[in-house]
Amino acid sequence: MRLAMIGFGQAGGKVLDAFLEYDRRTGSNLVRAALAVNTARADLMGLEYVPEDRRVLIGQSRVKGHGVGADNELGAEVAEEDIDEVMGALDDVPVHEVDAFLVVAGLGGGSGSGGGPVLARHLKRIYTEPVYALGVLPSAEEGGIYTLNAARSFETYVRETDHLLVFDNDAWRRSGESVQSGYDGINEEIVRRFGLLFGAGEVEAGGEVAESVVDSSEIINTLAGGGVSTVGYATEEVERPDAGLLSRLRGAEAEDLDPASTTNRITSLVRRAALGRLTLPCELEGTERALLVLSGPPRYLNRKGIERGRTWLEEETGSMEVRGGDYPRRDAAEVSAVVLLSGVTRVERIKDLQRVAIEAQENIEDIRARSDANLHSLVEEDAEELEPLF
Ligand code: GDP
């Protein structure tokens, strides 16, 4: 699937950067057009793979290149004010070469959290291609304001995009490691999953022709109808074709792979992907649609495995709309399963996020309401006999 990818804010920019690095490393050519947008000059300068002429600094007259300080209402305002600049930078995107737009952002901050939905709204108005977002939830330890930002942004992204794919930093925090120091590792995990998902359906002419290759229209149909998605992933190393000299000498050629064990490997990968750690933890039951992508060297993929995996997913999700197919990668050293669960409804994590956000909002309102009185009692009450200077 060919994407126009816009990284909004710091997290968005860094994840976009990681996608560009992935494209370069794997030859995926997933990101056909890239744009990084931010209110903070330093964050844009820190990017490595996004070309300099594909970076847009907005809000200079308001925040002078210093960012919006986790104020996502300001992030939204500034994006609206400078939207022409952002849309102008997307003018030369070869839209006929692009299947969808993907806005990437951290939901807990200010620029991407507030500005991303504004951009999505304008993109949807102008282009006929679907506009998706990849939203990163803050870790719970980041505190109330980030949670409040994320809950409000989440709701707005769902309304303004054709689909919100979610990645939860909290689920990926390794014990003993602060999230900050772990971002590079977390971003790799993001790109590994979404790179395989969106990379499917993009088998170039002259590339591998597998039994049932996933087409980008299947990704689009799985995401149709809006809502929220999560992704599962599992992988297993296999012998690379060129590393299999010994096997070949022993006569164990491709055709000799036992089909039953190939099928079993696939079905067990599908289970591990769906039951393991999802990008947004949730219950499988109640999922509206799903897509299964099996990736690896063609000789390790077979139709029967995918059929079994799909049937199992139908049972687990209760959905009859489960698509599936191959993403052949001849040089891969592993077989991987990616499961996209689309239109998930039973998501305790989102309910928790909203609960904490409401508490934070009440607390902030409460403190604001008392603030004038408190300041008065601190500064003036006991100092009535003192005169201010002027
Ligand atoms: P913005 O620049 O104002 O849009 O805000 P940030 O992107 O800096 O931060 C928003 C949230 O994104 C933070 O609360 C973190 O949860 C998260 N975040 C920041 N940087 C990264 C990153 O590189 N990777 C990931 N996965 N999350 C990040």
Tab-separated table of C-alpha atoms and ligand atoms in Angstrom:
chain	number	residue	atom	x	y	z
A	1	MET	CA	0.000	0.000	0.000
A	2	ARG	CA	1.426	3.364	-0.984
A	3	LEU	CA	1.127	6.051	1.658
A	4	ALA	CA	1.484	9.800	1.949
A	5	MET	CA	2.711	9.959	5.544
A	6	ILE	CA	2.595	13.082	7.665
A	7	GLY	CA	4.423	13.042	10.990
A	8	PHE	CA	2.819	15.704	13.206
A	9	GLY	CA	4.655	16.797	16.364
A	10	GLN	CA	7.689	15.204	17.935
A	11	ALA	CA	6.477	11.620	18.230
A	12	GLY	CA	4.902	11.822	14.763
A	13	GLY	CA	8.131	13.087	13.237
A	14	LYS	CA	10.257	10.450	14.903
A	15	VAL	CA	7.952	7.608	13.869
A	16	LEU	CA	7.893	8.963	10.301
A	17	ASP	CA	11.693	9.062	10.395
A	18	ALA	CA	11.708	5.420	11.538
A	19	PHE	CA	9.370	4.447	8.660
A	20	LEU	CA	11.698	6.136	6.165
A	21	GLU	CA	14.666	4.262	7.639
A	22	TYR	CA	12.671	1.014	7.373
A	23	ASP	CA	11.834	1.735	3.723
A	24	ARG	CA	15.465	2.345	2.955
A	25	ARG	CA	16.639	-0.770	4.801
A	26	THR	CA	14.046	-3.173	3.396
A	27	GLY	CA	13.395	-1.588	-0.014
A	28	SER	CA	9.680	-1.427	0.850
A	29	ASN	CA	8.958	1.939	-0.778
A	30	LEU	CA	5.920	2.288	1.433
A	31	VAL	CA	6.153	6.028	2.037
A	32	ARG	CA	5.650	7.680	-1.351
A	33	ALA	CA	5.428	11.146	0.127
A	34	ALA	CA	6.668	12.285	3.530
A	35	LEU	CA	6.033	15.470	5.473
A	36	ALA	CA	7.003	16.429	9.020
A	37	VAL	CA	4.991	19.230	10.655
A	38	ASN	CA	5.793	20.796	14.008
A	39	THR	CA	5.571	23.960	16.085
A	40	ALA	CA	9.011	23.257	17.586
A	41	ARG	CA	12.006	24.015	15.393
A	42	ALA	CA	14.405	21.849	17.422
A	43	ASP	CA	12.246	18.736	16.945
A	44	LEU	CA	12.232	19.210	13.176
A	45	MET	CA	15.986	19.692	13.161
A	46	GLY	CA	16.483	16.443	15.055
A	47	LEU	CA	15.034	14.340	12.229
A	48	GLU	CA	17.409	12.261	10.187
A	49	TYR	CA	15.610	10.766	7.209
A	50	VAL	CA	12.894	13.322	6.432
A	51	PRO	CA	14.398	15.602	3.724
A	52	GLU	CA	14.846	19.195	4.876
A	53	ASP	CA	12.448	20.540	2.282
A	54	ARG	CA	9.789	18.161	3.643
A	55	ARG	CA	9.709	19.764	7.095
A	56	VAL	CA	7.181	22.485	7.882
A	57	LEU	CA	7.390	24.738	10.935
A	58	ILE	CA	3.999	26.196	11.842
A	59	GLY	CA	2.841	28.751	14.395
A	60	GLN	CA	5.974	30.877	14.244
A	61	SER	CA	4.079	34.105	14.900
A	62	ARG	CA	2.450	32.600	18.004
A	63	VAL	CA	5.107	30.381	19.584
A	64	LYS	CA	8.313	31.461	17.823
A	65	GLY	CA	9.438	27.946	17.001
A	66	HIS	CA	9.387	26.829	20.652
A	67	GLY	CA	6.440	24.408	20.523
A	68	VAL	CA	3.019	24.627	22.155
A	69	GLY	CA	4.055	23.125	25.514
A	70	ALA	CA	1.619	20.182	25.560
A	71	ASP	CA	-1.331	22.557	25.017
A	72	ASN	CA	-3.310	20.726	22.370
A	73	GLU	CA	-5.989	23.406	22.049
A	74	LEU	CA	-3.204	25.779	21.053
A	75	GLY	CA	-1.836	23.039	18.770
A	76	ALA	CA	-5.195	22.867	17.005
A	77	GLU	CA	-5.486	26.671	16.724
A	78	VAL	CA	-2.025	27.084	15.296
A	79	ALA	CA	-2.607	24.285	12.772
A	80	GLU	CA	-5.835	25.916	11.624
A	81	GLU	CA	-4.107	29.284	11.229
A	82	ASP	CA	-1.238	27.875	9.174
A	83	ILE	CA	-3.147	25.138	7.355
A	84	ASP	CA	-2.431	26.677	3.936
A	85	GLU	CA	1.264	26.206	4.452
A	86	VAL	CA	0.810	22.536	5.376
A	87	MET	CA	-1.627	21.811	2.545
A	88	GLY	CA	0.652	23.705	0.166
A	89	ALA	CA	3.526	21.383	1.083
A	90	LEU	CA	1.287	18.458	0.120
A	91	ASP	CA	0.327	19.976	-3.238
A	92	ASP	CA	3.075	18.184	-5.105
A	93	VAL	CA	2.221	14.764	-3.671
A	94	PRO	CA	1.597	12.468	-6.643
A	95	VAL	CA	-1.915	11.604	-5.486
A	96	HIS	CA	-2.420	9.057	-8.289
A	97	GLU	CA	0.503	7.113	-6.774
A	98	VAL	CA	-0.919	7.159	-3.261
A	99	ASP	CA	-3.559	4.799	-1.820
A	100	ALA	CA	-4.115	6.651	1.450
A	101	PHE	CA	-2.909	9.392	3.773
A	102	LEU	CA	-1.549	8.475	7.193
A	103	VAL	CA	-1.196	11.157	9.874
A	104	VAL	CA	1.123	9.970	12.656
A	105	ALA	CA	1.148	11.653	16.071
A	106	GLY	CA	1.505	11.240	19.805
A	107	LEU	CA	-1.909	11.934	21.353
A	108	GLY	CA	-0.570	13.055	24.736
A	109	GLY	CA	1.325	16.167	23.606
A	110	GLY	CA	0.252	19.405	21.964
A	111	SER	CA	1.195	19.799	18.299
A	112	GLY	CA	0.336	16.359	16.939
A	113	SER	CA	-2.462	15.818	19.441
A	114	GLY	CA	-4.268	19.034	18.508
A	115	GLY	CA	-2.945	19.784	15.019
A	116	GLY	CA	-3.241	16.294	13.532
A	117	PRO	CA	-7.054	16.162	13.547
A	118	VAL	CA	-7.189	19.643	11.991
A	119	LEU	CA	-4.975	18.458	9.145
A	120	ALA	CA	-7.038	15.263	8.757
A	121	ARG	CA	-10.210	17.315	8.392
A	122	HIS	CA	-8.683	19.423	5.604
A	123	LEU	CA	-7.220	16.371	3.837
A	124	LYS	CA	-10.603	14.660	3.878
A	125	ARG	CA	-12.264	17.708	2.410
A	126	ILE	CA	-9.889	17.894	-0.532
A	127	TYR	CA	-8.807	14.343	-1.384
A	128	THR	CA	-10.883	11.267	-2.184
A	129	GLU	CA	-8.244	8.867	-0.799
A	130	PRO	CA	-8.889	7.627	2.742
A	131	VAL	CA	-7.272	9.561	5.572
A	132	TYR	CA	-6.033	7.379	8.413
A	133	ALA	CA	-4.200	8.246	11.594
A	134	LEU	CA	-1.710	6.316	13.655
A	135	GLY	CA	-2.109	7.653	17.181
A	136	VAL	CA	0.315	6.920	20.022
A	137	LEU	CA	-1.196	6.824	23.520
A	138	PRO	CA	0.966	8.155	26.366
A	139	SER	CA	2.177	5.900	29.103
A	140	ALA	CA	0.098	6.128	32.305
A	141	GLU	CA	3.172	7.300	34.234
A	142	GLU	CA	3.304	10.493	32.134
A	143	GLY	CA	0.514	11.883	34.289
A	144	GLY	CA	-2.870	13.600	34.182
A	145	ILE	CA	-2.410	16.336	31.601
A	146	TYR	CA	-1.020	13.905	29.005
A	147	THR	CA	-3.883	11.526	29.689
A	148	LEU	CA	-6.419	14.340	29.367
A	149	ASN	CA	-4.808	15.490	26.120
A	150	ALA	CA	-4.868	11.949	24.780
A	151	ALA	CA	-8.495	11.273	25.666
A	152	ARG	CA	-9.698	14.467	24.004
A	153	SER	CA	-7.445	13.984	20.991
A	154	PHE	CA	-8.492	10.322	20.617
A	155	GLU	CA	-12.127	11.336	20.348
A	156	THR	CA	-11.317	14.071	17.842
A	157	TYR	CA	-9.141	11.824	15.659
A	158	VAL	CA	-11.891	9.195	15.507
A	159	ARG	CA	-14.312	11.871	14.322
A	160	GLU	CA	-11.990	13.517	11.792
A	161	THR	CA	-10.316	10.505	10.146
A	162	ASP	CA	-11.493	7.461	8.230
A	163	HIS	CA	-9.833	5.249	10.825
A	164	LEU	CA	-7.618	5.528	13.886
A	165	LEU	CA	-4.926	2.889	14.321
A	166	VAL	CA	-3.639	2.941	17.880
A	167	PHE	CA	-0.310	2.181	19.487
A	168	ASP	CA	-0.189	2.306	23.278
A	169	ASN	CA	3.177	3.309	24.766
A	170	ASP	CA	1.956	2.014	28.111
A	171	ALA	CA	1.692	-1.545	26.873
A	172	TRP	CA	5.271	-1.360	25.594
A	173	ARG	CA	6.988	0.122	28.583
A	174	ARG	CA	9.605	-2.341	29.675
A	175	SER	CA	9.972	-2.777	33.393
A	176	GLY	CA	12.812	-0.754	34.800
A	177	GLU	CA	13.230	1.247	31.615
A	178	SER	CA	11.886	4.763	31.349
A	179	VAL	CA	9.736	5.398	28.301
A	180	GLN	CA	12.017	8.202	27.144
A	181	SER	CA	15.076	6.008	26.879
A	182	GLY	CA	13.008	3.310	25.262
A	183	TYR	CA	11.434	5.378	22.459
A	184	ASP	CA	13.838	4.213	19.780
A	185	GLY	CA	13.066	0.603	20.617
A	186	ILE	CA	9.335	1.320	20.793
A	187	ASN	CA	9.417	3.112	17.436
A	188	GLU	CA	11.089	0.067	15.917
A	189	GLU	CA	8.253	-2.089	17.239
A	190	ILE	CA	5.718	0.305	15.705
A	191	VAL	CA	7.404	0.258	12.321
A	192	ARG	CA	7.888	-3.515	12.307
A	193	ARG	CA	4.141	-4.066	12.696
A	194	PHE	CA	2.686	-1.260	10.589
A	195	GLY	CA	5.474	-1.638	8.005
A	196	LEU	CA	4.480	-5.256	7.396
A	197	LEU	CA	0.791	-4.410	7.397
A	198	PHE	CA	0.987	-1.505	4.955
A	199	GLY	CA	3.843	-3.099	2.997
A	200	ALA	CA	1.465	-5.887	2.052
A	201	GLY	CA	-0.446	-5.171	-1.112
A	202	GLU	CA	2.627	-3.550	-2.567
A	203	VAL	CA	4.273	-6.408	-4.416
A	204	GLU	CA	5.944	-4.760	-7.396
A	205	ALA	CA	5.671	-6.080	-10.944
A	206	GLY	CA	8.331	-8.713	-11.363
A	207	GLY	CA	8.234	-9.407	-7.632
A	208	GLU	CA	6.939	-12.488	-5.940
A	209	VAL	CA	3.663	-13.924	-7.097
A	210	ALA	CA	2.197	-15.892	-4.257
A	211	GLU	CA	-0.950	-17.931	-4.036
A	212	SER	CA	-3.084	-15.200	-2.515
A	213	VAL	CA	-1.310	-11.894	-2.219
A	214	VAL	CA	-2.924	-9.253	-0.024
A	215	ASP	CA	-4.103	-6.331	-2.085
A	216	SER	CA	-4.201	-2.776	-0.777
A	217	SER	CA	-7.957	-2.738	-1.397
A	218	GLU	CA	-8.248	-5.464	1.255
A	219	ILE	CA	-6.503	-3.230	3.775
A	220	ILE	CA	-8.795	-0.358	2.811
A	221	ASN	CA	-11.907	-2.546	3.068
A	222	THR	CA	-10.855	-3.839	6.468
A	223	LEU	CA	-10.475	-0.260	7.697
A	224	ALA	CA	-13.697	0.901	6.050
A	225	GLY	CA	-16.513	2.037	8.297
A	226	GLY	CA	-14.259	4.020	10.616
A	227	GLY	CA	-13.455	3.296	14.231
A	228	VAL	CA	-10.387	2.124	16.065
A	229	SER	CA	-7.886	-0.626	15.248
A	230	THR	CA	-5.188	-2.608	16.942
A	231	VAL	CA	-2.481	-4.839	15.502
A	232	GLY	CA	-0.966	-8.115	16.668
A	233	TYR	CA	2.301	-9.602	15.482
A	234	ALA	CA	4.295	-12.797	15.860
A	235	THR	CA	7.363	-14.057	14.099
A	236	GLU	CA	9.519	-17.136	13.820
A	237	GLU	CA	12.942	-17.511	12.274
A	238	VAL	CA	13.259	-19.882	9.358
A	239	GLU	CA	16.162	-20.990	7.290
A	240	ARG	CA	16.993	-18.461	4.632
A	241	PRO	CA	17.065	-19.954	1.139
A	242	ASP	CA	20.699	-18.942	0.618
A	243	ALA	CA	21.664	-20.210	4.057
A	244	GLY	CA	20.214	-23.590	3.294
A	245	LEU	CA	23.218	-24.977	1.476
A	246	LEU	CA	23.521	-27.860	3.879
A	247	SER	CA	19.845	-28.717	3.474
A	248	ARG	CA	20.198	-28.561	-0.267
A	249	LEU	CA	23.187	-30.868	-0.155
A	250	ARG	CA	21.059	-33.210	1.855
A	251	GLY	CA	18.392	-32.915	-0.811
A	252	ALA	CA	15.915	-31.001	1.341
A	253	GLU	CA	14.777	-28.606	-1.367
A	254	ALA	CA	11.913	-26.149	-1.233
A	255	GLU	CA	9.373	-28.645	-2.500
A	256	ASP	CA	10.349	-31.001	0.275
A	257	LEU	CA	9.131	-28.741	3.081
A	258	ASP	CA	6.479	-30.702	4.880
A	259	PRO	CA	3.159	-28.943	4.057
A	260	ALA	CA	1.624	-30.040	7.353
A	261	SER	CA	4.362	-28.405	9.410
A	262	THR	CA	4.182	-25.261	7.238
A	263	THR	CA	0.439	-25.092	7.933
A	264	ASN	CA	0.961	-25.708	11.641
A	265	ARG	CA	3.614	-23.030	11.874
A	266	ILE	CA	1.227	-20.521	10.274
A	267	THR	CA	-1.735	-21.354	12.495
A	268	SER	CA	0.375	-21.154	15.624
A	269	LEU	CA	1.810	-17.783	14.486
A	270	VAL	CA	-1.715	-16.429	13.933
A	271	ARG	CA	-2.745	-17.456	17.453
A	272	ARG	CA	0.387	-15.950	18.988
A	273	ALA	CA	-0.145	-12.706	17.050
A	274	ALA	CA	-3.762	-12.277	18.122
A	275	LEU	CA	-3.405	-13.502	21.708
A	276	GLY	CA	-0.055	-11.835	22.411
A	277	ARG	CA	0.622	-8.176	23.045
A	278	LEU	CA	-1.510	-5.991	20.771
A	279	THR	CA	-0.598	-2.404	19.863
A	280	LEU	CA	-3.741	-1.486	21.809
A	281	PRO	CA	-4.700	-4.181	24.333
A	282	CYS	CA	-8.329	-5.253	23.923
A	283	GLU	CA	-10.632	-8.234	23.776
A	284	LEU	CA	-10.834	-10.053	20.458
A	285	GLU	CA	-14.527	-10.642	20.790
A	286	GLY	CA	-16.604	-7.848	19.329
A	287	THR	CA	-14.080	-6.954	16.607
A	288	GLU	CA	-15.967	-5.884	13.500
A	289	ARG	CA	-13.468	-6.868	10.803
A	290	ALA	CA	-10.009	-8.407	10.638
A	291	LEU	CA	-7.156	-8.864	8.205
A	292	LEU	CA	-4.465	-11.498	8.457
A	293	VAL	CA	-1.167	-10.956	6.644
A	294	LEU	CA	1.355	-13.777	6.434
A	295	SER	CA	4.788	-12.654	5.400
A	296	GLY	CA	7.986	-14.519	4.625
A	297	PRO	CA	9.749	-16.520	1.916
A	298	PRO	CA	7.061	-17.942	-0.422
A	299	ARG	CA	7.955	-21.558	0.282
A	300	TYR	CA	6.956	-21.074	3.926
A	301	LEU	CA	3.524	-19.691	3.063
A	302	ASN	CA	0.555	-21.807	2.075
A	303	ARG	CA	-3.103	-21.287	1.438
A	304	LYS	CA	-4.224	-23.906	3.915
A	305	GLY	CA	-2.413	-22.208	6.791
A	306	ILE	CA	-4.025	-18.897	5.964
A	307	GLU	CA	-7.466	-20.510	5.659
A	308	ARG	CA	-7.083	-22.135	9.077
A	309	GLY	CA	-5.819	-18.907	10.588
A	310	ARG	CA	-8.789	-17.022	9.181
A	311	THR	CA	-11.279	-19.578	10.465
A	312	TRP	CA	-9.733	-19.406	13.915
A	313	LEU	CA	-9.909	-15.594	13.847
A	314	GLU	CA	-13.569	-15.744	12.827
A	315	GLU	CA	-14.301	-17.900	15.854
A	316	GLU	CA	-12.327	-15.727	18.268
A	317	THR	CA	-13.680	-12.381	17.068
A	318	GLY	CA	-17.196	-13.464	16.219
A	319	SER	CA	-16.770	-11.593	12.909
A	320	MET	CA	-17.475	-13.142	9.534
A	321	GLU	CA	-15.519	-10.429	7.802
A	322	VAL	CA	-11.988	-11.768	8.148
A	323	ARG	CA	-9.698	-11.304	5.170
A	324	GLY	CA	-6.313	-12.867	4.723
A	325	GLY	CA	-3.408	-13.312	2.369
A	326	ASP	CA	0.320	-13.385	1.711
A	327	TYR	CA	3.021	-10.794	1.670
A	328	PRO	CA	5.851	-12.721	0.055
A	329	ARG	CA	9.390	-11.583	0.901
A	330	ARG	CA	11.937	-13.901	-0.644
A	331	ASP	CA	14.928	-12.672	1.346
A	332	ALA	CA	13.260	-12.639	4.746
A	333	ALA	CA	14.838	-14.782	7.441
A	334	GLU	CA	11.528	-15.231	9.237
A	335	VAL	CA	7.854	-15.989	8.766
A	336	SER	CA	5.616	-13.381	10.419
A	337	ALA	CA	1.923	-13.008	11.047
A	338	VAL	CA	0.302	-9.586	11.345
A	339	VAL	CA	-3.310	-9.452	12.496
A	340	LEU	CA	-5.241	-6.219	12.033
A	341	LEU	CA	-8.315	-6.077	14.289
A	342	SER	CA	-10.521	-3.327	12.983
A	343	GLY	CA	-13.475	-1.716	14.717
A	344	VAL	CA	-12.573	-3.010	18.161
A	345	THR	CA	-15.150	-2.234	20.833
A	346	ARG	CA	-14.109	-3.912	24.079
A	347	VAL	CA	-11.141	-1.808	25.079
A	348	GLU	CA	-10.701	-1.422	28.824
A	349	ARG	CA	-7.576	0.696	28.295
A	350	ILE	CA	-9.602	3.436	26.576
A	351	LYS	CA	-12.231	3.386	29.333
A	352	ASP	CA	-9.435	3.762	31.925
A	353	LEU	CA	-7.872	6.582	29.930
A	354	GLN	CA	-11.204	8.415	29.827
A	355	ARG	CA	-11.776	7.922	33.566
A	356	VAL	CA	-8.373	9.360	34.466
A	357	ALA	CA	-8.870	12.183	31.954
A	358	ILE	CA	-12.192	13.196	33.534
A	359	GLU	CA	-10.558	13.217	36.977
A	360	ALA	CA	-7.712	15.342	35.651
A	361	GLN	CA	-10.152	17.737	34.005
A	362	GLU	CA	-12.177	18.145	37.203
A	363	ASN	CA	-9.020	18.675	39.194
A	364	ILE	CA	-7.769	21.341	36.792
A	365	GLU	CA	-11.140	23.158	36.795
A	366	ASP	CA	-11.282	22.986	40.562
A	367	ILE	CA	-7.801	24.423	41.008
A	368	ARG	CA	-8.496	27.183	38.471
A	369	ALA	CA	-11.707	28.117	40.233
A	370	ARG	CA	-9.873	28.445	43.538
A	371	SER	CA	-6.819	30.089	42.082
A	372	ASP	CA	-7.985	33.746	42.211
A	373	ALA	CA	-9.132	33.438	45.787
A	374	ASN	CA	-5.919	31.707	46.791
A	375	LEU	CA	-3.773	34.344	45.149
A	376	HIS	CA	-5.767	37.079	46.838
A	377	SER	CA	-5.300	35.509	50.248
A	378	LEU	CA	-1.574	35.055	49.638
A	379	VAL	CA	-0.762	38.496	48.289
A	380	GLU	CA	-3.290	40.936	49.645
A	381	GLU	CA	-5.152	39.715	52.683
A	382	ASP	CA	-2.439	40.160	55.285
A	383	ALA	CA	-0.706	42.975	53.478
A	384	GLU	CA	-3.466	45.516	53.385
A	385	GLU	CA	-1.342	48.099	55.104
A	386	LEU	CA	1.312	47.849	52.407
A	387	GLU	CA	1.123	49.898	49.220
A	388	PRO	CA	2.145	48.525	45.824
A	389	LEU	CA	4.910	50.480	44.073
A	390	PHE	CA	2.692	51.874	41.333
B	1	GDP	P1	4.034	17.242	20.344
B	1	GDP	O1	5.403	17.442	19.746
B	1	GDP	O2	3.534	18.472	21.016
B	1	GDP	O3	3.060	16.723	19.365
B	1	GDP	O4	4.148	16.160	21.505
B	1	GDP	P2	5.119	14.892	21.577
B	1	GDP	O5	5.027	14.172	20.299
B	1	GDP	O6	6.487	15.305	22.044
B	1	GDP	O7	4.554	14.039	22.758
B	1	GDP	C1	3.329	13.443	22.768
B	1	GDP	C2	3.409	12.111	23.401
B	1	GDP	O8	4.002	11.253	22.456
B	1	GDP	C3	4.231	11.930	24.650
B	1	GDP	O9	3.440	12.106	25.760
B	1	GDP	C4	4.701	10.513	24.562
B	1	GDP	O10	3.700	9.635	25.079
B	1	GDP	C5	4.765	10.248	23.099
B	1	GDP	N1	6.094	10.246	22.462
B	1	GDP	C6	6.979	11.268	22.346
B	1	GDP	N2	8.023	10.896	21.573
B	1	GDP	C7	7.788	9.614	21.191
B	1	GDP	C8	8.481	8.667	20.376
B	1	GDP	O11	9.548	8.914	19.801
B	1	GDP	N3	7.891	7.446	20.232
B	1	GDP	C9	6.727	7.120	20.824
B	1	GDP	N4	6.247	5.885	20.634
B	1	GDP	N5	6.053	7.970	21.583
B	1	GDP	C10	6.570	9.199	21.768
